[in-house]
Amino acid sequence: MSPVNPHDDAAAARVVVDESGTLREWSEGARLLLGHSAADVVGRPAAELLADEADGPALEPGAERWNGTLALRHRDGHTVSVWVLARHRPSEEDGPGTWLAVAPLDRGPEQPDDPLVRAALTQSPCATMIFDDQLRIRGANDAMARLFELPPDRFRGLRATDLGGRTQAAELEGHMRRVLATGQGHDMHTYLKAPGESRAHAWLARVAPLTGADGEVRGVCVTAHDFTEQHLARERLQLVNEASVRIGTTLDVTRTAQELADVCVPTLADFVSVDLLDPPEHGGDPVATPTPPVALRRTAHQSVTPGCPQAVAEPGRLDVYPAASPQAQCLVAGHAVVAAVPSGDLERWREWDPVRVGRIEEHGIHSMMSVPLQARGTTLGIAVFSRFRRPYAFTHDDVLLAEEVSARAAVCIDNARRYSRERETTLMLQRSLLPRWLPPTAALEAASRYLPAARSGVGGDWFDIIPLSGMRVALVVGDVVGHGIQASATMGRLRTAVRTLADIDLTPEELLTHLDDLVVRLSEESGGDGTGEVGATCLYAVYDPVSRQCSLARAGHPQPVLVPPDGPPRQLELPSGPPLGVGGLPFESAELELREGSVLAFYTDGLVSRDRGADDGQALLRDALAAPDGSLDAACDRVLHALLPTGGAADDVALLLARTRGLPAGQVATWDIPADPSLVAPIRKQVVEQLSAWELLEASFTAELVVSELVTNAIRYGSPPIRLRLIHDATTLICEVSDTSHTAPHLRRAKTWDEGGRGLLLVAQLTQRWGSRHTAEGKTIWAELALLEEE
């Protein structure tokens, strides 16, 4: 049988006995001691070697070690009195363990003036052992003897593997061999429970060479230093540092609570749960000190056991804790409360929560620590730390550590709660300022999407579709710099300004010029109260379904994408304009003709320029728009799926898709009007005939009156040439009269006996809306009549 230890020598007898008392291994030292070979004794009961079986060692149940003197039977029949150290060795797998019994044979010189022993004991102030160059113990001082609970003279001849755990002892022998070979000292850190200790300690073993008079290394001195306090302090500091880094990585309350639980398991506790108070119904901060019974909602938990079987409540569940519970007690007291199961602290729980008590008993939870989560004078909830795998109860230092980590986490949770509340407010404001639906128009079909930023907060992106006179429609997309309520409020002001400016039919470049002046003024106002400058980008377009012309201008905004009805998507090259708020720089517009069925894609930079180059993002956008699909809503979803990460957009995203329609020439009629009042009657007749051809005779009477008033007004107060145009779709008839005068018409109150001055007032009463717009040649007065829908 091979030796027990691969480095075994004949200086000690070593045998291995299994749990049934059968000899399993027999060393050369054992043969020298008792004369039996391994073949003679391996597989036989170890008790047969006792001179008297009744004098065998008495082992207490669960004992891990035994030492004492045994009378053993030599092969030739005589009795040998031997001091034996027996140590239980757990199996490396799930099988039964074994016992290693050691009896030193070569105990070396007994004289107390052994130079190696004298040098070591003189120089070492702490627990010390001396090993020779064969790694056998030559001596140990009293401190080491007390630690291992052995007489000092019984160490001689043993090895490190005979005294301690297999892993740590083998590691120590490896370090000692290195010291013997190099002559240089070495430090070893380990965490174990010595026989003389009630709990495991952190140890620093300093391995130093011992040299003789000739300078040669003769042995090794090992001194053991208990640095448990320093080790625990370092662990506590590391936990605090990890908490500062790992807790609060997001502004999400649930995620922050989970980070608190994750950080503290298993360093501080075996199971951690985080329960928070529900926010007040009407906003505001939670109370400073809640009054029992306290309702807490499980937000997060973590355990050293996969699946968290110790948890009684699942995340999201609301539990009510009475005044007698440790949770309520710590919230009322405002400091940590430690409850130990062995001391009966949780017996009162049996009355109101037997399920929780049963779970505690099932998993062997013996110590619980409840710590309030408090920040900025308010109580947010509670963190409960439990131990069941770690056998030691929470100490005072553990309480201080838990309170420190919980205080850091509470600030992060409060920040997340405040951010969530502000985000909800901003989102509500944002949704109230954005169009809830896109108005249906004859000029185009549209679909849109708006996504707030997932992490950086709601911003100032907006979009709009604004019906204009003459069946035309305006499209606008903008982006205010910054995030939060200030950006959303600025967005609302700019959207209102755009609708107001669009209503007076300004050209795109003129509208952006006025909008730029507004942003400059807003920036000056906001700079005065310390909130910073205001900036924005904008893209504004006007599409006319009659001429199928589209006029576009941009102010620092990304270029739109055009998808022709029978070609690949392409990016439009519009004149570059400065962002809004720069002031003093001109804007230019571009004109292009759009075929019916063309799709225009307007968007903000959050769609294409986050986490990638703008060019790559626009290429992905064009690819997504190129997919054949007749639905604009499906195209919007496809674009967002292709360009945005699953966790949400890093910045606000606004997307507006519009498919153009063309108004057939048969729905438009135009007349050149001579500047002669006597010819108004024939014009009215032609209008009635045209309406008859369009099968709109139900609107002929009103249209005849409106045309008569507008044409007469243009002849009297305008300048030739004068032109009349009628446009209709399924629901609206539009009358337009244009002339070359730039004088804008206005309503006035006619006196009782005045013969004129009531024309525009009559037009306003007969139509659903009317107005005027300036053109390059002069002005156009228009009026819209609602047509009766067929039933």
PDB file of C-alpha atoms in Angstrom, residues 42-275:
ATOM      1  CA  VAL A  42      -4.587  -3.210   5.539  1.00  0.00           C
ATOM      2  CA  GLY A  43      -8.232  -4.260   5.358  1.00  0.00           C
ATOM      3  CA  ARG A  44      -8.309  -5.547   8.946  1.00  0.00           C
ATOM      4  CA  PRO A  45      -9.916  -3.856  11.990  1.00  0.00           C
ATOM      5  CA  ALA A  46      -7.624  -1.316  13.615  1.00  0.00           C
ATOM      6  CA  ALA A  47      -8.761  -2.510  17.053  1.00  0.00           C
ATOM      7  CA  GLU A  48      -6.733  -5.702  16.576  1.00  0.00           C
ATOM      8  CA  LEU A  49      -3.569  -3.646  17.089  1.00  0.00           C
ATOM      9  CA  LEU A  50      -4.616  -2.581  20.585  1.00  0.00           C
ATOM     10  CA  ALA A  51      -3.015  -4.476  23.435  1.00  0.00           C
ATOM     11  CA  ASP A  52      -6.402  -4.256  25.165  1.00  0.00           C
ATOM     12  CA  GLU A  53      -9.404  -3.353  22.974  1.00  0.00           C
ATOM     13  CA  ALA A  54     -11.130  -1.854  26.000  1.00  0.00           C
ATOM     14  CA  ASP A  55      -8.396   0.815  26.150  1.00  0.00           C
ATOM     15  CA  GLY A  56      -9.269   2.241  22.699  1.00  0.00           C
ATOM     16  CA  PRO A  57      -9.834   5.985  22.261  1.00  0.00           C
ATOM     17  CA  ALA A  58     -13.224   7.290  23.400  1.00  0.00           C
ATOM     18  CA  LEU A  59     -14.450   9.666  20.699  1.00  0.00           C
ATOM     19  CA  GLU A  60     -17.319  12.029  21.388  1.00  0.00           C
ATOM     20  CA  PRO A  61     -20.030  12.262  18.697  1.00  0.00           C
ATOM     21  CA  GLY A  62     -18.989  14.762  16.038  1.00  0.00           C
ATOM     22  CA  ALA A  63     -15.410  14.949  17.299  1.00  0.00           C
ATOM     23  CA  GLU A  64     -12.831  16.055  14.770  1.00  0.00           C
ATOM     24  CA  ARG A  65      -9.646  15.285  16.720  1.00  0.00           C
ATOM     25  CA  TRP A  66      -8.243  13.077  19.468  1.00  0.00           C
ATOM     26  CA  ASN A  67      -4.825  12.738  21.053  1.00  0.00           C
ATOM     27  CA  GLY A  68      -3.520  10.508  23.803  1.00  0.00           C
ATOM     28  CA  THR A  69      -1.319   7.503  24.651  1.00  0.00           C
ATOM     29  CA  LEU A  70      -2.271   4.037  23.385  1.00  0.00           C
ATOM     30  CA  ALA A  71      -0.869   0.591  24.250  1.00  0.00           C
ATOM     31  CA  LEU A  72      -0.307  -1.154  20.920  1.00  0.00           C
ATOM     32  CA  ARG A  73       0.633  -4.789  20.180  1.00  0.00           C
ATOM     33  CA  HIS A  74       3.940  -5.282  18.308  1.00  0.00           C
ATOM     34  CA  ARG A  75       4.242  -8.058  15.742  1.00  0.00           C
ATOM     35  CA  ASP A  76       6.550 -10.034  18.010  1.00  0.00           C
ATOM     36  CA  GLY A  77       3.971  -9.824  20.833  1.00  0.00           C
ATOM     37  CA  HIS A  78       5.313  -7.169  23.166  1.00  0.00           C
ATOM     38  CA  THR A  79       3.382  -3.964  24.000  1.00  0.00           C
ATOM     39  CA  VAL A  80       4.439  -0.540  22.687  1.00  0.00           C
ATOM     40  CA  SER A  81       3.220   2.615  24.432  1.00  0.00           C
ATOM     41  CA  VAL A  82       2.712   5.294  21.752  1.00  0.00           C
ATOM     42  CA  TRP A  83       1.371   8.865  21.844  1.00  0.00           C
ATOM     43  CA  VAL A  84      -1.063   9.265  18.927  1.00  0.00           C
ATOM     44  CA  LEU A  85      -2.689  12.298  17.293  1.00  0.00           C
ATOM     45  CA  ALA A  86      -5.828  11.335  15.353  1.00  0.00           C
ATOM     46  CA  ARG A  87      -7.596  13.821  13.065  1.00  0.00           C
ATOM     47  CA  HIS A  88     -10.813  13.352  11.096  1.00  0.00           C
ATOM     48  CA  ARG A  89     -10.550  14.150   7.399  1.00  0.00           C
ATOM     49  CA  PRO A  90     -13.795  14.864   5.521  1.00  0.00           C
ATOM     50  CA  SER A  91     -14.184  13.253   2.129  1.00  0.00           C
ATOM     51  CA  GLU A  92     -13.427  15.461  -0.861  1.00  0.00           C
ATOM     52  CA  GLU A  93     -16.641  14.136  -2.385  1.00  0.00           C
ATOM     53  CA  ASP A  94     -19.928  13.194  -0.737  1.00  0.00           C
ATOM     54  CA  GLY A  95     -18.656   9.880   0.659  1.00  0.00           C
ATOM     55  CA  PRO A  96     -17.644   9.059   4.246  1.00  0.00           C
ATOM     56  CA  GLY A  97     -14.532  10.600   5.736  1.00  0.00           C
ATOM     57  CA  THR A  98     -11.459   8.941   7.227  1.00  0.00           C
ATOM     58  CA  TRP A  99      -9.226   9.288  10.277  1.00  0.00           C
ATOM     59  CA  LEU A 100      -5.500  10.029  10.014  1.00  0.00           C
ATOM     60  CA  ALA A 101      -3.546   8.749  13.033  1.00  0.00           C
ATOM     61  CA  VAL A 102       0.053   9.925  13.518  1.00  0.00           C
ATOM     62  CA  ALA A 103       2.694   8.844  16.009  1.00  0.00           C
ATOM     63  CA  PRO A 104       6.095  10.579  15.736  1.00  0.00           C
ATOM     64  CA  LEU A 105       9.088   8.226  15.895  1.00  0.00           C
ATOM     65  CA  ASP A 106      12.179  10.395  15.374  1.00  0.00           C
ATOM     66  CA  ARG A 107      11.578  13.167  17.871  1.00  0.00           C
ATOM     67  CA  GLY A 108      15.081  14.596  17.547  1.00  0.00           C
ATOM     68  CA  PRO A 109      17.235  15.814  20.394  1.00  0.00           C
ATOM     69  CA  GLU A 110      15.403  16.560  23.619  1.00  0.00           C
ATOM     70  CA  GLN A 111      17.843  19.162  24.921  1.00  0.00           C
ATOM     71  CA  PRO A 112      16.141  22.556  25.367  1.00  0.00           C
ATOM     72  CA  ASP A 113      19.173  24.355  23.918  1.00  0.00           C
ATOM     73  CA  ASP A 114      18.589  23.124  20.376  1.00  0.00           C
ATOM     74  CA  PRO A 115      19.928  26.096  18.387  1.00  0.00           C
ATOM     75  CA  LEU A 116      17.038  26.119  15.920  1.00  0.00           C
ATOM     76  CA  VAL A 117      14.416  25.994  18.652  1.00  0.00           C
ATOM     77  CA  ARG A 118      16.245  28.541  20.818  1.00  0.00           C
ATOM     78  CA  ALA A 119      16.597  31.004  17.893  1.00  0.00           C
ATOM     79  CA  ALA A 120      12.974  30.707  16.903  1.00  0.00           C
ATOM     80  CA  LEU A 121      11.497  30.938  20.375  1.00  0.00           C
ATOM     81  CA  THR A 122      13.745  33.909  21.157  1.00  0.00           C
ATOM     82  CA  GLN A 123      12.911  35.875  18.057  1.00  0.00           C
ATOM     83  CA  SER A 124       9.177  35.134  17.642  1.00  0.00           C
ATOM     84  CA  PRO A 125       6.708  36.930  19.972  1.00  0.00           C
ATOM     85  CA  CYS A 126       3.694  34.964  18.731  1.00  0.00           C
ATOM     86  CA  ALA A 127       2.565  31.404  18.011  1.00  0.00           C
ATOM     87  CA  THR A 128       5.607  29.755  16.477  1.00  0.00           C
ATOM     88  CA  MET A 129       6.621  26.396  15.038  1.00  0.00           C
ATOM     89  CA  ILE A 130      10.039  25.333  13.784  1.00  0.00           C
ATOM     90  CA  PHE A 131      10.491  22.891  10.926  1.00  0.00           C
ATOM     91  CA  ASP A 132      13.715  21.226   9.859  1.00  0.00           C
ATOM     92  CA  ASP A 133      14.809  20.820   6.255  1.00  0.00           C
ATOM     93  CA  GLN A 134      12.624  17.695   5.968  1.00  0.00           C
ATOM     94  CA  LEU A 135       9.559  19.752   6.993  1.00  0.00           C
ATOM     95  CA  ARG A 136       9.237  17.917  10.300  1.00  0.00           C
ATOM     96  CA  ILE A 137       8.336  19.918  13.372  1.00  0.00           C
ATOM     97  CA  ARG A 138      11.262  20.358  15.709  1.00  0.00           C
ATOM     98  CA  GLY A 139       9.424  22.390  18.275  1.00  0.00           C
ATOM     99  CA  ALA A 140       6.603  24.808  19.077  1.00  0.00           C
ATOM    100  CA  ASN A 141       6.278  27.524  21.652  1.00  0.00           C
ATOM    101  CA  ASP A 142       3.574  27.720  24.304  1.00  0.00           C
ATOM    102  CA  ALA A 143       1.361  30.049  22.218  1.00  0.00           C
ATOM    103  CA  MET A 144       1.227  27.504  19.397  1.00  0.00           C
ATOM    104  CA  ALA A 145       0.629  24.654  21.849  1.00  0.00           C
ATOM    105  CA  ARG A 146      -2.359  26.500  23.330  1.00  0.00           C
ATOM    106  CA  LEU A 147      -3.721  27.183  19.859  1.00  0.00           C
ATOM    107  CA  PHE A 148      -3.667  23.475  18.919  1.00  0.00           C
ATOM    108  CA  GLU A 149      -4.419  22.267  22.448  1.00  0.00           C
ATOM    109  CA  LEU A 150      -1.393  19.930  22.460  1.00  0.00           C
ATOM    110  CA  PRO A 151       1.551  19.682  24.853  1.00  0.00           C
ATOM    111  CA  PRO A 152       4.590  21.493  23.395  1.00  0.00           C
ATOM    112  CA  ASP A 153       6.711  18.360  23.429  1.00  0.00           C
ATOM    113  CA  ARG A 154       4.180  16.416  21.334  1.00  0.00           C
ATOM    114  CA  PHE A 155       4.742  18.468  18.186  1.00  0.00           C
ATOM    115  CA  ARG A 156       8.161  17.013  17.569  1.00  0.00           C
ATOM    116  CA  GLY A 157       8.329  14.783  14.487  1.00  0.00           C
ATOM    117  CA  LEU A 158       4.887  15.758  13.131  1.00  0.00           C
ATOM    118  CA  ARG A 159       4.253  17.438   9.800  1.00  0.00           C
ATOM    119  CA  ALA A 160       1.966  20.369   9.014  1.00  0.00           C
ATOM    120  CA  THR A 161      -0.426  18.005   7.244  1.00  0.00           C
ATOM    121  CA  ASP A 162      -0.842  16.080  10.509  1.00  0.00           C
ATOM    122  CA  LEU A 163      -2.186  19.135  12.326  1.00  0.00           C
ATOM    123  CA  GLY A 164      -4.485  21.115  10.055  1.00  0.00           C
ATOM    124  CA  GLY A 165      -6.769  21.030   7.072  1.00  0.00           C
ATOM    125  CA  ARG A 166      -5.524  19.240   4.013  1.00  0.00           C
ATOM    126  CA  THR A 167      -5.667  22.231   1.672  1.00  0.00           C
ATOM    127  CA  GLN A 168      -4.112  24.816   3.986  1.00  0.00           C
ATOM    128  CA  ALA A 169      -1.429  22.413   5.260  1.00  0.00           C
ATOM    129  CA  ALA A 170      -0.418  21.418   1.724  1.00  0.00           C
ATOM    130  CA  GLU A 171      -0.240  25.105   0.771  1.00  0.00           C
ATOM    131  CA  LEU A 172       1.924  25.825   3.837  1.00  0.00           C
ATOM    132  CA  GLU A 173       4.323  23.008   2.978  1.00  0.00           C
ATOM    133  CA  GLY A 174       4.631  24.403  -0.539  1.00  0.00           C
ATOM    134  CA  HIS A 175       5.597  27.801   0.844  1.00  0.00           C
ATOM    135  CA  MET A 176       8.115  26.226   3.217  1.00  0.00           C
ATOM    136  CA  ARG A 177       9.797  24.335   0.381  1.00  0.00           C
ATOM    137  CA  ARG A 178      10.103  27.606  -1.518  1.00  0.00           C
ATOM    138  CA  VAL A 179      11.721  29.248   1.508  1.00  0.00           C
ATOM    139  CA  LEU A 180      14.125  26.350   1.941  1.00  0.00           C
ATOM    140  CA  ALA A 181      15.084  26.568  -1.730  1.00  0.00           C
ATOM    141  CA  THR A 182      15.427  30.356  -2.014  1.00  0.00           C
ATOM    142  CA  GLY A 183      16.326  31.412   1.513  1.00  0.00           C
ATOM    143  CA  GLN A 184      13.752  34.211   1.277  1.00  0.00           C
ATOM    144  CA  GLY A 185      10.785  34.625   3.593  1.00  0.00           C
ATOM    145  CA  HIS A 186       7.188  34.389   2.410  1.00  0.00           C
ATOM    146  CA  ASP A 187       3.727  35.334   3.754  1.00  0.00           C
ATOM    147  CA  MET A 188       0.647  33.143   3.524  1.00  0.00           C
ATOM    148  CA  HIS A 189      -2.954  34.292   4.153  1.00  0.00           C
ATOM    149  CA  THR A 190      -5.603  31.778   5.159  1.00  0.00           C
ATOM    150  CA  TYR A 191      -8.974  31.579   6.898  1.00  0.00           C
ATOM    151  CA  LEU A 192      -9.542  28.583   9.187  1.00  0.00           C
ATOM    152  CA  LYS A 193     -10.628  27.399  12.622  1.00  0.00           C
ATOM    153  CA  ALA A 194      -7.843  26.040  14.779  1.00  0.00           C
ATOM    154  CA  PRO A 195      -8.680  23.294  17.318  1.00  0.00           C
ATOM    155  CA  GLY A 196      -8.429  25.771  20.165  1.00  0.00           C
ATOM    156  CA  GLU A 197     -10.831  28.286  18.560  1.00  0.00           C
ATOM    157  CA  SER A 198     -14.601  28.544  18.707  1.00  0.00           C
ATOM    158  CA  ARG A 199     -14.852  30.125  15.235  1.00  0.00           C
ATOM    159  CA  ALA A 200     -12.730  30.524  12.151  1.00  0.00           C
ATOM    160  CA  HIS A 201     -10.185  33.334  12.123  1.00  0.00           C
ATOM    161  CA  ALA A 202      -8.142  35.024   9.458  1.00  0.00           C
ATOM    162  CA  TRP A 203      -4.466  34.174   9.815  1.00  0.00           C
ATOM    163  CA  LEU A 204      -1.241  35.538   8.431  1.00  0.00           C
ATOM    164  CA  ALA A 205       1.474  32.870   8.459  1.00  0.00           C
ATOM    165  CA  ARG A 206       4.946  34.342   8.089  1.00  0.00           C
ATOM    166  CA  VAL A 207       7.406  31.734   6.827  1.00  0.00           C
ATOM    167  CA  ALA A 208      11.038  32.729   7.473  1.00  0.00           C
ATOM    168  CA  PRO A 209      14.288  30.802   6.871  1.00  0.00           C
ATOM    169  CA  LEU A 210      16.483  29.738   9.801  1.00  0.00           C
ATOM    170  CA  THR A 211      20.179  29.619   8.996  1.00  0.00           C
ATOM    171  CA  GLY A 212      23.106  28.030  10.760  1.00  0.00           C
ATOM    172  CA  ALA A 213      26.526  29.512  11.530  1.00  0.00           C
ATOM    173  CA  ASP A 214      27.683  28.695   8.006  1.00  0.00           C
ATOM    174  CA  GLY A 215      24.835  30.666   6.471  1.00  0.00           C
ATOM    175  CA  GLU A 216      23.111  27.605   5.070  1.00  0.00           C
ATOM    176  CA  VAL A 217      19.318  27.282   5.498  1.00  0.00           C
ATOM    177  CA  ARG A 218      18.764  24.633   8.158  1.00  0.00           C
ATOM    178  CA  GLY A 219      15.038  24.958   8.736  1.00  0.00           C
ATOM    179  CA  VAL A 220      11.986  27.161   8.659  1.00  0.00           C
ATOM    180  CA  CYS A 221      10.249  29.248  11.289  1.00  0.00           C
ATOM    181  CA  VAL A 222       6.467  29.695  10.924  1.00  0.00           C
ATOM    182  CA  THR A 223       4.766  32.375  13.003  1.00  0.00           C
ATOM    183  CA  ALA A 224       0.977  32.710  12.994  1.00  0.00           C
ATOM    184  CA  HIS A 225      -0.640  36.128  13.413  1.00  0.00           C
ATOM    185  CA  ASP A 226      -4.380  36.493  13.983  1.00  0.00           C
ATOM    186  CA  PHE A 227      -5.409  39.440  11.812  1.00  0.00           C
ATOM    187  CA  THR A 228      -9.156  38.770  11.846  1.00  0.00           C
ATOM    188  CA  GLU A 229      -9.984  42.357  12.810  1.00  0.00           C
ATOM    189  CA  GLN A 230      -7.885  43.750   9.991  1.00  0.00           C
ATOM    190  CA  HIS A 231      -9.404  41.203   7.597  1.00  0.00           C
ATOM    191  CA  LEU A 232     -12.956  42.090   8.606  1.00  0.00           C
ATOM    192  CA  ALA A 233     -12.190  45.801   8.418  1.00  0.00           C
ATOM    193  CA  ARG A 234     -10.837  45.299   4.919  1.00  0.00           C
ATOM    194  CA  GLU A 235     -13.937  43.317   3.950  1.00  0.00           C
ATOM    195  CA  ARG A 236     -16.169  46.057   5.357  1.00  0.00           C
ATOM    196  CA  LEU A 237     -14.240  48.722   3.493  1.00  0.00           C
ATOM    197  CA  GLN A 238     -14.413  46.683   0.298  1.00  0.00           C
ATOM    198  CA  LEU A 239     -18.168  46.266   0.727  1.00  0.00           C
ATOM    199  CA  VAL A 240     -18.622  50.002   1.230  1.00  0.00           C
ATOM    200  CA  ASN A 241     -16.514  50.686  -1.862  1.00  0.00           C
ATOM    201  CA  GLU A 242     -18.503  48.160  -3.903  1.00  0.00           C
ATOM    202  CA  ALA A 243     -21.729  49.713  -2.663  1.00  0.00           C
ATOM    203  CA  SER A 244     -20.623  53.151  -3.840  1.00  0.00           C
ATOM    204  CA  VAL A 245     -19.877  51.728  -7.304  1.00  0.00           C
ATOM    205  CA  ARG A 246     -22.591  49.118  -7.809  1.00  0.00           C
ATOM    206  CA  ILE A 247     -25.587  50.787  -6.137  1.00  0.00           C
ATOM    207  CA  GLY A 248     -27.297  53.582  -8.026  1.00  0.00           C
ATOM    208  CA  THR A 249     -26.067  52.779 -11.532  1.00  0.00           C
ATOM    209  CA  THR A 250     -29.512  53.725 -12.856  1.00  0.00           C
ATOM    210  CA  LEU A 251     -32.349  56.011 -11.830  1.00  0.00           C
ATOM    211  CA  ASP A 252     -34.750  53.106 -11.464  1.00  0.00           C
ATOM    212  CA  VAL A 253     -36.106  52.401  -7.963  1.00  0.00           C
ATOM    213  CA  THR A 254     -36.491  48.646  -8.422  1.00  0.00           C
ATOM    214  CA  ARG A 255     -33.073  48.245 -10.008  1.00  0.00           C
ATOM    215  CA  THR A 256     -31.429  50.251  -7.209  1.00  0.00           C
ATOM    216  CA  ALA A 257     -33.112  48.139  -4.520  1.00  0.00           C
ATOM    217  CA  GLN A 258     -31.940  44.975  -6.283  1.00  0.00           C
ATOM    218  CA  GLU A 259     -28.390  46.325  -6.412  1.00  0.00           C
ATOM    219  CA  LEU A 260     -28.458  46.802  -2.629  1.00  0.00           C
ATOM    220  CA  ALA A 261     -29.489  43.164  -2.135  1.00  0.00           C
ATOM    221  CA  ASP A 262     -26.919  41.894  -4.651  1.00  0.00           C
ATOM    222  CA  VAL A 263     -24.027  43.779  -3.038  1.00  0.00           C
ATOM    223  CA  CYS A 264     -24.707  42.480   0.475  1.00  0.00           C
ATOM    224  CA  VAL A 265     -25.040  38.786  -0.457  1.00  0.00           C
ATOM    225  CA  PRO A 266     -22.959  36.842   0.539  1.00  0.00           C
ATOM    226  CA  THR A 267     -20.478  39.333   2.039  1.00  0.00           C
ATOM    227  CA  LEU A 268     -22.752  40.529   4.835  1.00  0.00           C
ATOM    228  CA  ALA A 269     -25.759  38.214   4.861  1.00  0.00           C
ATOM    229  CA  ASP A 270     -27.076  35.006   3.325  1.00  0.00           C
ATOM    230  CA  PHE A 271     -30.454  36.506   2.401  1.00  0.00           C
ATOM    231  CA  VAL A 272     -31.410  40.161   1.941  1.00  0.00           C
ATOM    232  CA  SER A 273     -34.848  41.607   1.223  1.00  0.00           C
ATOM    233  CA  VAL A 274     -35.727  45.216   0.420  1.00  0.00           C
ATOM    234  CA  ASP A 275     -39.271  46.451   1.098  1.00  0.00           C
TER     235      ASP A 275
END
